[in-house]
Amino acid sequence: MGIQDLEFFDVNIPCLAACPVHTNAGLYVAAIADGDDEGAYLTARLPNPFASVCARVCAAPCEDACRRGTLDAPIAIRALKRFVTEQFGIEAGDASLVSQVASAPQFERDQSIGIIGGGPCGLSAAHDLRKLGYSVTIYEATDTLGGMMVMGIPEYRLPRDLIAKEIQSIIDMGVDVQTNVKLGTDVTFAEIKDRHDAVLVAIGATLGRGLNLEGHEADGVLRAIEFLINVNRGFSVDVGERVVVIGGGDVAMDAARTALRTDAYEAKASDPGSDRSTMTAALDAARTAARSGARHVTVVSLESKKEMPADEFELEEAIKENIDFIHRRGPARILAKDGKVVGLETIGVRSVFDDDGRFAPVFDKDDVSTIDVDTVILAIGQAVDVAAIGDDGPEITERKTIRVGDNDLATSVPMVWAGGDAAHGPRSLIDAIADGRKAASQIHEAFGGDAEQRPKGQMVKLQQFHRFDDLYDEIDRAVVPTIPTDRRIGLTEVEIGLTPDQARCEAQRCLRCFANILLEPEKCVLCALCVDVCPVKVISIVPGPEVEPERVGVSALLLDETACIRCALCIERCPTNALSMGVWSGVGVPDGVSMPIDLKMPIPVGGSA
Ligand SMILES: Cc1cc2nc3c(=O)[nH]c(=O)nc-3n(C[C@H](O)[C@H](O)[C@H](O)COP(=O)(O)OP(=O)(O)OC[C@H]3O[C@@H](n4cnc5c(N)ncnc54)[C@H](O)[C@@H]3O)c2cc1C
Ligand code: SF4
Ligand code: SF4
């Protein structure tokens, strides 16, 4: 089996393949099921310097991809990560294992790297570059590091002392930090470039987008990101009693405005509709407005509840907190009296997507209604402050982001890289962290360091195979616990951790996609017993020519690894021991952790293969 074939097994672990930093989530979930919480923590922390932050608010693309989701519901991977970070992460105090993974380097290199922007992208790059021995300086425009982790995400979702500790563990590796230094105002790009051998631009997308709607200049119209930054920085913002949040991407808003002039919005191939990151900001703005004293908070969206690109958990929490939703309406104009907002006029939306699933809303201009409001918050997307870069900086794209290569993060200026929201537009924490890590690796390579060696996994045939408990498919996904709504005052964290019993039970649901069914063809007698027993019909026996035309007169046994649920019924049934289970170590196995080969298999243990 060639390496190319082996790489298939990495991709065939859906949670691992979906994670931008390739966290081997299935491995740590299985370790939790087996009671090895320490190994689970190290596996989760190894590729991610913000494991504790991500355990609270990661967008969790691994859960969207999780194979268990094809059976009933995905594993609650993020909640399980929190279960181990609470025991061994930076928040665990003396029990923390962070120093095993992040410590000052053994030797120092000559080169110095300037990082502009102290958000998750810049900090993750600083973490990896310090580990490699480079001298690192972060230039941050505000007085606090953390970027949108502290300025955007509300405290009731992400405690500030947790972020501060996780950032401090990176600074303690020997990073020089210069706060209140804003590129474009306090320092020019040329000055920073002169001071360092390489530069990473990670200034995020920190500007709120406006909306050129009639009435948009009235008192009481706020941009979501600016509203959140002010509240998160401790300034009081008077929003009155009735607040409307207009949620949806800038494209969605353009569509609604265009509708006032035409009957339908003409979709362009690139139109994403209202994306998930914008919707997250809309929900955060609505819940923060309620905590800022508003009595009636309403989110107006083009989409129906089902169509909204929002995180389901956050949406349900907002509903529990009495946030109202008006679906399938677009903003038409903001009504003002004496320069102050008094209402929002909306028009109906007949449909949002066309038959091919493309964003192509159709409006009903005659269906007009008005809502009385004191404040309108526009959550319609964020923009990169490209003006700060100046004329001597990297090239800017038509989308007003910093241009980077198709396959790397290099900009148009030699020895200058860019990453995170500044290079790709608003995305998620884990994408920004992945960019920081990639930029660090590419900078290291530019100085002659080894390119990041893709860790090569190995397939190990198990002497025993695991069998799920007979009731494995009857365990429901754990409900992530939250505090009661009547205790959700101010900044109190809403989500709480799983108990050990809940965590072990949830972790048992994992299909362990790093396990693979191995076939020894010379032992197979094509009896088809495995075909009969497979509950998801992934094994079939077909005439040879269906696989290769020249294989006339023979049969072939096909096994679709991507659909296999690793139940091992086929192994148990096979009369000749032609089938066995192997474990693919994959990427992301920390040094000194002997997983996954030593993983105890869940009860009951099957027979020898
Ligand atoms: C309200 C809101 C909620 C979100 N919720 C989630 C969530 O739940 N889960 C999730 O995964 N993602 C979430 N995101 C997205 C996530 O926070 C961002 O994708 C991520 O923070 C981007 O990281 P970054 O480092 O690229 O930029 P940022 O986090 O924006 O950091 C950029 C840093 O650069 C600094 N800077 C800007 N301009 C300059 C300058 N000229 N000179 C020097 N420094 C400068 C900024 O002050 C900031 O510290 C949310 C975003 C928002 C706005
Ligand atoms: S079932 Fe387990 S190993 Fe498979 S994708 Fe989900 S978490 Fe990962
Ligand atoms: S382990 Fe065997 S029987 Fe079970 S789903 Fe996979 S191929 Fe089918």
XYZ file of C-alpha atoms and ligand atoms in Angstrom:
678
model
C 0.000 0.000 0.000
C 1.559 3.311 -1.079
C 1.658 6.474 0.958
C -0.965 7.979 -1.319
C -3.282 5.180 -0.339
C -2.462 5.652 3.292
C -3.369 9.329 3.146
C -6.867 8.207 2.269
C -7.210 6.963 5.831
C -6.580 10.451 7.246
C -9.294 11.871 5.015
C -11.499 8.961 5.962
C -11.554 10.186 9.573
C -14.163 12.879 8.867
C -13.690 14.872 12.082
C -9.921 15.050 11.512
C -10.247 15.965 7.851
C -12.773 18.753 8.570
C -10.720 20.450 11.287
C -8.547 23.239 9.795
C -5.709 22.353 12.237
C -6.331 18.583 11.788
C -7.204 17.828 15.382
C -7.588 14.074 15.725
C -10.948 14.499 17.458
C -12.041 10.861 17.170
C -8.886 9.860 18.975
C -9.496 12.102 21.969
C -13.170 11.212 22.070
C -12.240 7.517 22.164
C -9.649 8.216 24.867
C -12.353 9.889 26.986
C -14.587 6.851 26.524
C -11.686 4.736 27.791
C -11.022 7.018 30.788
C -7.708 8.454 29.511
C -8.566 12.146 29.930
C -4.920 13.236 30.094
C -4.064 11.642 26.736
C -7.272 13.099 25.340
C -6.276 16.607 26.454
C -2.794 16.331 24.913
C -4.282 15.105 21.644
C -6.671 18.069 21.573
C -4.031 20.627 22.608
C -1.171 19.502 20.366
C -2.410 21.156 17.154
C -4.280 24.033 18.808
C -2.775 26.740 21.070
C -6.326 27.883 21.880
C -7.751 24.496 22.875
C -9.524 25.922 25.960
C -11.090 28.825 24.036
C -12.144 26.481 21.220
C -13.648 24.077 23.768
C -16.197 26.847 24.473
C -16.857 28.611 21.168
C -15.319 26.755 18.230
C -17.601 26.655 15.195
C -16.854 22.888 15.312
C -16.703 21.925 11.620
C -15.725 18.460 12.922
C -19.272 18.019 14.244
C -20.777 18.956 10.878
C -18.619 16.234 9.273
C -18.904 13.587 12.021
C -19.874 10.151 10.653
C -22.133 9.438 13.623
C -24.275 12.270 12.237
C -25.219 10.001 9.339
C -26.785 7.593 11.854
C -28.515 10.015 14.227
C -26.625 13.062 15.555
C -22.912 13.956 15.562
C -20.749 13.418 18.609
C -20.732 16.497 20.909
C -17.009 16.900 20.156
C -16.660 20.479 21.403
C -18.329 19.743 24.732
C -16.047 16.706 25.173
C -13.008 18.872 24.495
C -14.196 21.196 27.260
C -14.523 18.180 29.567
C -10.755 17.564 29.265
C -9.566 21.190 29.078
C -11.365 21.825 32.396
C -9.171 19.100 33.914
C -5.818 19.729 32.183
C -6.064 22.978 30.185
C -4.884 26.414 31.196
C -8.013 26.842 33.349
C -7.002 23.805 35.470
C -4.364 25.749 37.456
C -1.736 23.440 38.975
C -3.115 20.417 37.120
C -2.567 22.126 33.750
C -0.424 20.258 31.206
C 0.021 23.311 28.959
C 3.706 23.748 29.855
C 4.353 20.263 28.405
C 3.251 21.570 25.011
C 4.094 25.320 25.085
C 7.391 26.380 26.580
C 10.257 28.701 25.693
C 12.548 27.241 22.997
C 15.789 25.393 23.784
C 17.773 27.677 21.468
C 17.306 31.112 19.874
C 17.539 31.879 16.154
C 18.895 35.134 14.703
C 15.816 36.164 12.745
C 13.119 38.446 14.078
C 9.456 38.301 13.005
C 6.974 41.199 13.280
C 3.324 40.236 13.667
C 0.727 42.972 13.086
C -2.486 42.180 14.976
C -2.812 40.273 18.234
C -5.898 38.166 17.462
C -6.011 34.347 17.275
C -4.149 34.289 13.930
C -1.262 36.504 15.113
C -1.032 34.784 18.501
C -1.041 31.273 17.043
C 1.767 32.259 14.687
C 3.679 33.760 17.644
C 3.247 30.472 19.556
C 4.707 28.342 16.752
C 7.477 30.805 15.833
C 8.647 31.062 19.457
C 8.654 27.275 19.707
C 11.021 27.297 16.722
C 13.297 29.871 18.427
C 12.522 33.033 16.421
C 12.326 36.370 18.152
C 8.718 37.610 17.855
C 7.118 41.044 18.329
C 3.348 41.556 18.169
C 2.020 45.043 17.309
C -1.570 45.435 18.532
C -3.729 48.504 17.864
C -5.781 48.265 21.078
C -4.693 47.944 24.700
C -5.604 44.221 24.855
C -4.545 41.128 22.935
C -7.138 38.641 21.732
C -8.847 40.261 18.729
C -12.468 39.202 18.255
C -12.123 36.696 21.103
C -12.296 39.688 23.462
C -13.811 42.415 21.277
C -16.519 40.442 19.465
C -17.534 37.245 21.267
C -19.597 38.177 24.356
C -18.365 37.252 27.821
C -21.439 35.105 28.588
C -20.105 32.728 25.885
C -16.394 33.021 26.581
C -15.030 34.043 30.026
C -12.359 36.729 29.822
C -10.046 35.230 32.467
C -9.863 32.054 30.374
C -8.799 33.973 27.243
C -6.310 36.017 29.265
C -4.690 32.862 30.698
C -4.456 31.104 27.338
C -2.879 34.236 25.792
C -0.490 34.639 28.735
C 0.788 31.085 28.248
C 1.846 32.154 24.727
C 3.401 35.453 25.874
C 5.321 33.518 28.554
C 7.131 31.688 25.755
C 9.036 34.960 25.304
C 6.915 37.056 22.932
C 7.487 40.841 22.875
C 4.127 42.671 22.855
C 3.553 46.283 21.872
C -0.039 47.320 22.548
C -1.641 50.624 21.484
C 0.478 50.550 18.334
C -1.758 50.838 15.305
C -0.440 50.157 11.840
C -1.198 53.168 9.631
C -1.485 55.571 12.573
C 1.368 54.926 15.028
C 3.674 53.072 12.699
C 3.915 52.570 8.925
C 4.196 49.288 7.131
C 7.669 50.236 5.847
C 8.867 50.920 9.410
C 7.724 47.493 10.643
C 9.225 45.781 7.606
C 12.563 47.517 8.260
C 12.645 46.285 11.849
C 12.086 42.600 11.074
C 13.291 39.817 8.782
C 9.733 38.701 8.074
C 6.255 40.120 8.748
C 2.812 38.555 9.232
C -0.213 40.816 8.744
C -3.128 39.536 10.851
C -5.278 42.616 11.428
C -8.624 40.801 11.120
C -11.832 42.302 9.742
C -12.653 44.755 12.486
C -14.789 47.340 10.676
C -18.588 47.059 10.606
C -20.266 47.316 7.241
C -22.878 50.029 6.818
C -26.098 49.936 4.837
C -27.056 52.675 2.447
C -30.726 52.411 3.319
C -33.022 55.420 3.656
C -32.724 56.604 7.275
C -29.371 54.865 7.940
C -27.830 58.044 9.345
C -30.471 58.483 12.061
C -29.541 58.452 15.716
C -30.009 54.929 17.029
C -28.630 53.024 13.999
C -25.600 51.002 15.127
C -23.288 48.531 13.429
C -23.219 45.197 15.277
C -19.463 44.914 15.522
C -19.043 48.448 16.868
C -21.904 47.891 19.355
C -20.279 44.647 20.582
C -16.781 46.150 20.793
C -18.117 49.003 22.936
C -20.054 46.714 25.285
C -17.162 44.228 25.509
C -14.765 47.043 26.370
C -17.004 48.138 29.240
C -18.656 51.219 27.715
C -22.367 51.558 28.375
C -24.532 51.794 25.255
C -28.108 53.029 25.647
C -30.228 50.984 23.248
C -33.672 51.961 24.573
C -36.444 49.420 25.114
C -37.078 48.125 21.603
C -34.183 46.853 19.508
C -34.239 45.321 16.044
C -31.211 43.452 14.735
C -31.062 43.155 10.975
C -29.243 39.888 10.472
C -27.741 38.575 7.301
C -24.684 39.164 5.157
C -24.086 42.283 3.143
C -25.160 40.378 0.070
C -28.492 39.604 1.700
C -28.953 43.271 2.436
C -28.024 44.303 -1.088
C -30.611 41.845 -2.282
C -33.341 43.356 -0.127
C -32.500 46.858 -1.280
C -32.394 45.832 -4.910
C -35.839 44.345 -4.409
C -37.282 47.780 -3.875
C -36.473 48.506 -7.496
C -36.996 45.088 -9.101
C -39.025 42.012 -8.282
C -36.181 39.572 -7.879
C -32.536 39.677 -6.988
C -30.293 38.309 -9.698
C -27.928 35.888 -8.006
C -24.241 35.920 -8.906
C -22.273 32.695 -8.755
C -20.270 33.983 -5.790
C -23.228 35.095 -3.653
C -23.064 33.330 -0.336
C -26.286 34.761 1.102
C -26.101 35.569 4.767
C -23.151 33.570 5.997
C -22.751 31.826 9.329
C -20.192 34.274 10.766
C -22.500 37.224 10.134
C -25.408 35.378 11.688
C -23.283 34.602 14.773
C -22.602 38.323 15.156
C -26.341 39.055 14.727
C -27.286 36.630 17.510
C -24.502 37.959 19.763
C -25.696 41.534 19.178
C -29.307 40.574 19.975
C -28.446 38.718 23.195
C -26.054 41.478 24.272
C -28.758 44.122 23.635
C -31.109 42.171 25.934
C -28.392 42.177 28.608
C -27.884 45.928 28.032
C -31.445 46.677 29.196
C -33.634 46.334 26.077
C -37.016 44.746 26.804
C -37.938 43.681 23.289
C -35.224 42.435 20.977
C -36.154 41.178 17.528
C -33.955 39.676 14.815
C -35.236 40.248 11.294
C -33.911 37.817 8.691
C -34.568 37.001 5.049
C -34.474 33.288 5.835
C -36.969 31.062 7.598
C -35.760 29.533 10.893
C -34.730 26.377 9.060
C -32.833 28.300 6.376
C -30.899 30.548 8.770
C -27.158 29.786 8.643
C -26.895 30.062 12.425
C -25.362 27.673 14.937
C -28.374 25.674 16.131
C -27.319 25.786 19.779
C -26.871 29.591 19.776
C -30.201 30.031 17.989
C -32.049 27.922 20.569
C -30.353 29.805 23.431
C -31.417 33.148 21.929
C -35.009 31.893 21.674
C -34.874 30.741 25.332
C -33.734 34.251 26.245
C -36.937 35.656 24.673
C -35.309 37.113 21.586
C -38.037 37.304 18.915
C -37.428 36.376 15.311
C -39.234 37.746 12.285
C -38.341 35.499 9.378
C -38.697 36.026 5.659
C -38.613 39.836 5.780
C -36.087 42.243 4.248
C -35.353 45.800 5.454
C -36.857 48.494 3.198
C -36.127 51.730 5.104
C -35.422 53.060 8.547
C -38.026 55.539 9.782
C -36.774 58.524 11.780
C -38.388 61.446 13.621
C -36.333 64.504 14.606
C -33.208 62.630 13.517
C -33.927 59.667 15.847
C -34.948 56.148 14.801
C -38.615 55.334 15.429
C -39.298 52.380 13.171
C -38.177 49.878 10.564
C -40.150 49.223 7.410
C -39.773 45.721 5.977
C -40.937 43.912 2.840
C -41.946 40.273 2.464
C -39.661 37.536 1.096
C -41.343 34.859 -1.011
C -38.288 32.612 -1.293
C -34.565 32.855 -0.542
C -32.921 30.156 -2.679
C -33.603 29.029 -6.238
C -34.184 25.418 -7.295
C -30.426 24.820 -7.478
C -29.970 26.004 -3.898
C -28.398 29.308 -5.005
C -29.066 32.466 -3.019
C -31.662 34.248 -5.176
C -34.303 35.856 -2.955
C -37.653 36.840 -4.413
C -39.428 39.709 -2.641
C -42.997 40.910 -2.426
C -42.798 44.719 -2.582
C -46.512 45.057 -1.861
C -46.194 43.232 1.453
C -44.959 46.131 3.592
C -45.031 46.308 7.372
C -43.513 48.528 10.056
C -42.008 47.729 13.468
C -41.674 50.465 16.140
C -38.098 50.562 17.443
C -35.626 52.694 19.428
C -32.450 51.123 18.020
C -31.609 49.328 14.779
C -28.454 47.183 14.875
C -27.020 46.262 11.480
C -25.340 42.850 11.557
C -24.447 42.682 7.905
C -20.817 41.737 7.870
C -17.351 43.058 8.611
C -14.602 44.603 6.506
C -10.796 44.688 6.649
C -9.243 48.072 7.451
C -7.164 47.976 4.264
C -6.438 51.723 4.492
C -4.153 50.963 7.456
C -1.821 48.983 5.154
C -0.856 52.077 3.150
C 0.733 52.232 -0.300
C 3.913 50.348 0.611
C 2.094 47.261 1.895
C 0.818 44.093 0.208
C -1.609 44.103 -2.693
C -5.328 44.237 -1.856
C -8.013 42.148 -3.605
C -11.273 43.384 -5.140
C -13.011 42.051 -2.007
C -10.828 44.417 0.051
C -8.833 41.669 1.711
C -5.064 41.185 1.630
C -4.085 39.121 -1.400
C -2.328 35.828 -0.568
C -1.251 32.943 -2.782
C -3.647 30.184 -3.848
C -1.586 27.592 -2.016
C 0.193 29.649 0.606
C -0.184 32.804 2.665
C 2.612 34.777 0.977
C 1.618 38.303 -0.111
C 2.872 40.388 -3.054
C 5.678 41.791 -0.848
C 8.689 39.464 -0.367
C 8.989 38.040 3.184
C 5.512 39.285 4.111
C 2.658 36.886 4.854
C -1.008 37.526 5.734
C -3.645 35.343 7.350
C -6.921 35.075 9.243
C -9.905 37.327 8.528
C -7.608 39.979 6.996
C -6.701 37.610 4.161
C -9.931 35.639 3.774
C -12.731 37.827 5.139
C -14.701 36.944 8.287
C -14.508 33.228 9.046
C -13.968 31.451 12.362
C -11.466 31.161 15.186
C -10.170 27.788 14.114
C -9.600 29.023 10.535
C -7.626 31.982 11.926
C -5.611 29.689 14.222
C -4.864 27.370 11.279
C -3.677 30.346 9.199
C -1.394 31.527 12.027
C 0.149 28.066 12.233
C 0.506 27.769 8.439
C 2.121 31.229 8.201
C 4.615 30.282 10.945
C 5.520 27.095 9.104
C 5.920 28.946 5.766
C 8.091 31.645 7.392
C 10.266 28.937 8.943
C 10.595 27.266 5.567
C 11.612 30.604 3.981
C 14.512 30.765 6.453
C 15.669 27.325 5.409
C 13.830 25.362 8.055
C 12.219 22.077 7.171
C 8.855 22.344 5.519
C 6.230 21.036 7.848
C 6.697 17.318 7.606
C 3.367 15.739 7.055
C 3.329 13.193 9.859
C 3.040 9.760 8.367
C 0.550 7.553 10.060
C 0.823 3.803 10.253
C -1.735 1.064 10.028
C -1.547 -1.445 12.820
C -3.564 -4.628 12.662
C -5.267 -5.280 15.982
C -5.183 -8.678 17.563
C -8.634 -7.918 18.895
C -11.409 -6.011 17.283
C -13.839 -3.758 19.035
C -17.532 -4.410 19.070
C -20.049 -1.814 19.980
C -22.384 -2.380 22.819
C -25.689 -3.746 21.467
C -27.383 -0.484 22.453
C -24.752 1.781 20.857
C -27.210 3.250 18.390
C -29.799 3.965 21.073
C -27.703 6.430 23.069
C -28.892 9.941 22.239
C -26.419 12.795 21.776
C -25.722 14.496 25.113
C -27.559 17.765 25.597
C -24.936 20.423 26.355
C -25.911 21.748 29.811
C -26.695 25.450 30.282
C -27.674 27.554 33.293
C -31.391 28.337 33.721
C -32.546 31.459 31.846
C -33.532 33.265 35.078
C -29.853 33.149 36.164
C -28.536 34.562 32.881
C -27.716 37.999 34.190
C -25.001 40.159 32.683
C -21.836 38.240 31.971
C -22.566 34.863 33.584
C -21.379 32.050 31.307
C -24.400 30.328 29.778
C -22.953 26.934 28.771
C -21.609 24.611 31.461
C -19.505 21.483 31.187
C -20.566 17.841 30.874
C -20.380 15.711 34.036
C -17.961 12.718 33.924
C -20.889 10.312 33.463
C -22.359 12.393 30.639
C -18.936 12.708 28.982
C -18.147 8.959 29.097
C -21.592 8.083 27.788
C -21.362 10.610 24.944
C -17.830 9.492 24.039
C -19.062 5.870 23.763
C -21.180 6.972 20.800
C -18.066 7.606 18.688
C -17.650 5.170 15.789
C -13.841 5.368 16.017
C -13.339 6.126 12.356
C -9.596 5.684 12.808
C -10.343 1.956 12.914
C -10.506 0.307 9.510
C -11.631 -3.012 8.189
C -8.651 -4.877 6.687
C -9.099 -7.640 4.134
C -6.547 -10.369 3.456
C -7.687 -11.424 -0.059
C -5.809 -14.713 -0.006
C -7.959 -15.885 2.909
C -11.300 -14.749 1.433
C -13.507 -17.519 -0.014
C -16.192 -15.092 -1.215
C -18.836 -16.770 0.944
C -20.725 -13.443 1.142
C -21.549 -13.851 4.843
C -20.089 -10.373 5.486
C -22.326 -8.969 2.744
C -25.380 -10.414 4.495
C -24.470 -9.197 7.965
C -23.384 -5.631 7.205
C -26.141 -3.358 8.556
C -25.291 -0.437 6.279
C -24.748 -2.491 3.111
C -21.241 -1.261 2.410
C -19.851 -4.660 1.349
C -20.733 -6.121 -2.003
C -19.475 -8.862 -4.286
C -19.407 -7.857 -7.934
C -18.160 -9.415 -11.190
C -14.427 -8.693 -11.652
C -14.818 -6.616 -14.869
C -16.803 -4.021 -12.858
C -13.530 -3.213 -11.092
C -11.002 -3.868 -13.862
C -12.154 -4.860 -17.374
C -9.521 -7.588 -17.748
C -10.678 -9.461 -14.600
C -13.064 -11.678 -16.493
C -14.412 -14.769 -14.743
C -13.598 -13.679 -11.216
C -15.518 -11.841 -8.511
C -14.417 -8.897 -6.405
C -15.315 -7.962 -2.840
C -15.864 -4.212 -2.468
C -15.938 -2.401 0.840
C -16.826 1.280 1.025
C -14.702 2.521 3.921
C -16.340 5.944 3.818
C -19.743 4.532 4.785
C -18.570 1.773 7.162
C -19.642 2.346 10.764
C -16.937 0.064 12.215
C -19.430 -2.244 13.901
C -17.205 -5.294 13.238
C -20.139 -7.619 12.573
C -18.436 -8.694 9.334
C -15.231 -9.663 11.166
C -17.193 -11.667 13.684
C -19.088 -13.481 10.942
C -16.134 -14.192 8.614
C -15.381 -17.984 8.757
C -11.793 -17.685 7.486
C -10.519 -14.677 9.469
C -9.992 -12.816 6.201
C -11.343 -9.653 7.810
C -9.708 -7.896 10.716
C -9.551 -4.446 12.230
C -6.604 -2.112 11.909
C -6.004 1.201 13.572
C -4.669 4.126 11.601
C -2.531 6.299 13.825
C -3.122 9.252 11.523
C -1.851 12.702 12.339
C -2.058 14.497 15.638
C -0.755 11.867 18.012
C 1.344 13.748 20.589
C 4.849 12.596 21.468
C 4.837 10.392 24.512
C 1.204 9.447 24.103
C 0.998 5.848 23.048
C -2.426 6.129 21.497
C -4.164 4.934 19.545
C -2.596 1.519 19.442
C -2.936 1.077 23.168
C -6.507 2.254 23.200
C -8.599 -0.022 25.288
C -11.465 -1.157 23.169
C -14.982 -0.486 24.325
C -16.966 -3.179 25.999
C -17.733 -5.840 25.055
C -14.422 -6.871 23.492
C -14.765 -9.064 20.422
C -12.777 -12.200 19.651
C -9.356 -12.463 18.064
C -9.094 -11.616 14.445
C -19.448 38.960 17.258
C -18.583 37.859 16.778
C -18.775 36.580 17.266
C -17.988 35.525 16.814
N -18.202 34.282 17.334
C -17.427 33.253 16.918
C -17.617 31.957 17.462
O -18.474 31.737 18.319
N -16.818 30.942 17.019
C -15.851 31.158 16.074
O -15.147 30.204 15.720
N -15.646 32.373 15.533
C -16.408 33.426 15.945
N -16.210 34.674 15.396
C -15.178 34.838 14.356
C -13.764 34.917 14.947
O -13.768 35.662 16.129
C -12.803 35.530 13.918
O -12.908 34.787 12.715
C -11.342 35.480 14.408
O -11.211 36.183 15.617
C -10.389 36.087 13.353
O -9.100 36.098 13.874
P -7.974 37.102 13.307
O -6.797 36.916 14.171
O -7.843 36.912 11.860
O -8.588 38.576 13.510
P -9.122 39.331 14.802
O -9.618 38.389 15.826
O -10.074 40.355 14.295
O -7.826 40.043 15.377
C -7.205 41.100 14.681
C -6.371 41.910 15.651
O -5.664 42.900 14.911
C -5.777 44.159 15.569
N -5.673 45.221 14.556
C -6.611 45.624 13.663
N -6.134 46.635 12.923
C -4.857 46.854 13.345
C -3.852 47.784 12.967
N -4.056 48.682 11.993
N -2.650 47.749 13.626
C -2.421 46.828 14.615
N -3.357 45.948 15.013
C -4.558 45.953 14.384
C -7.152 44.121 16.205
O -7.264 45.047 17.267
C -7.206 42.669 16.689
O -6.660 42.514 17.965
C -16.977 35.755 15.845
C -16.761 37.044 15.345
C -17.545 38.087 15.804
C -17.306 39.461 15.278
S -17.725 9.116 14.909
Fe -15.926 9.635 16.170
S -14.105 9.262 14.845
Fe -15.960 9.265 13.507
S -16.104 11.391 12.733
Fe -17.378 11.308 14.617
S -15.998 11.876 16.304
Fe -14.714 11.424 14.509
S -17.614 -3.108 10.154
Fe -18.150 -4.576 8.540
S -20.324 -5.075 8.936
Fe -19.873 -3.203 10.117
S -20.447 -1.482 8.743
Fe -18.260 -1.865 8.391
S -18.197 -3.292 6.667
Fe -20.318 -3.330 7.478
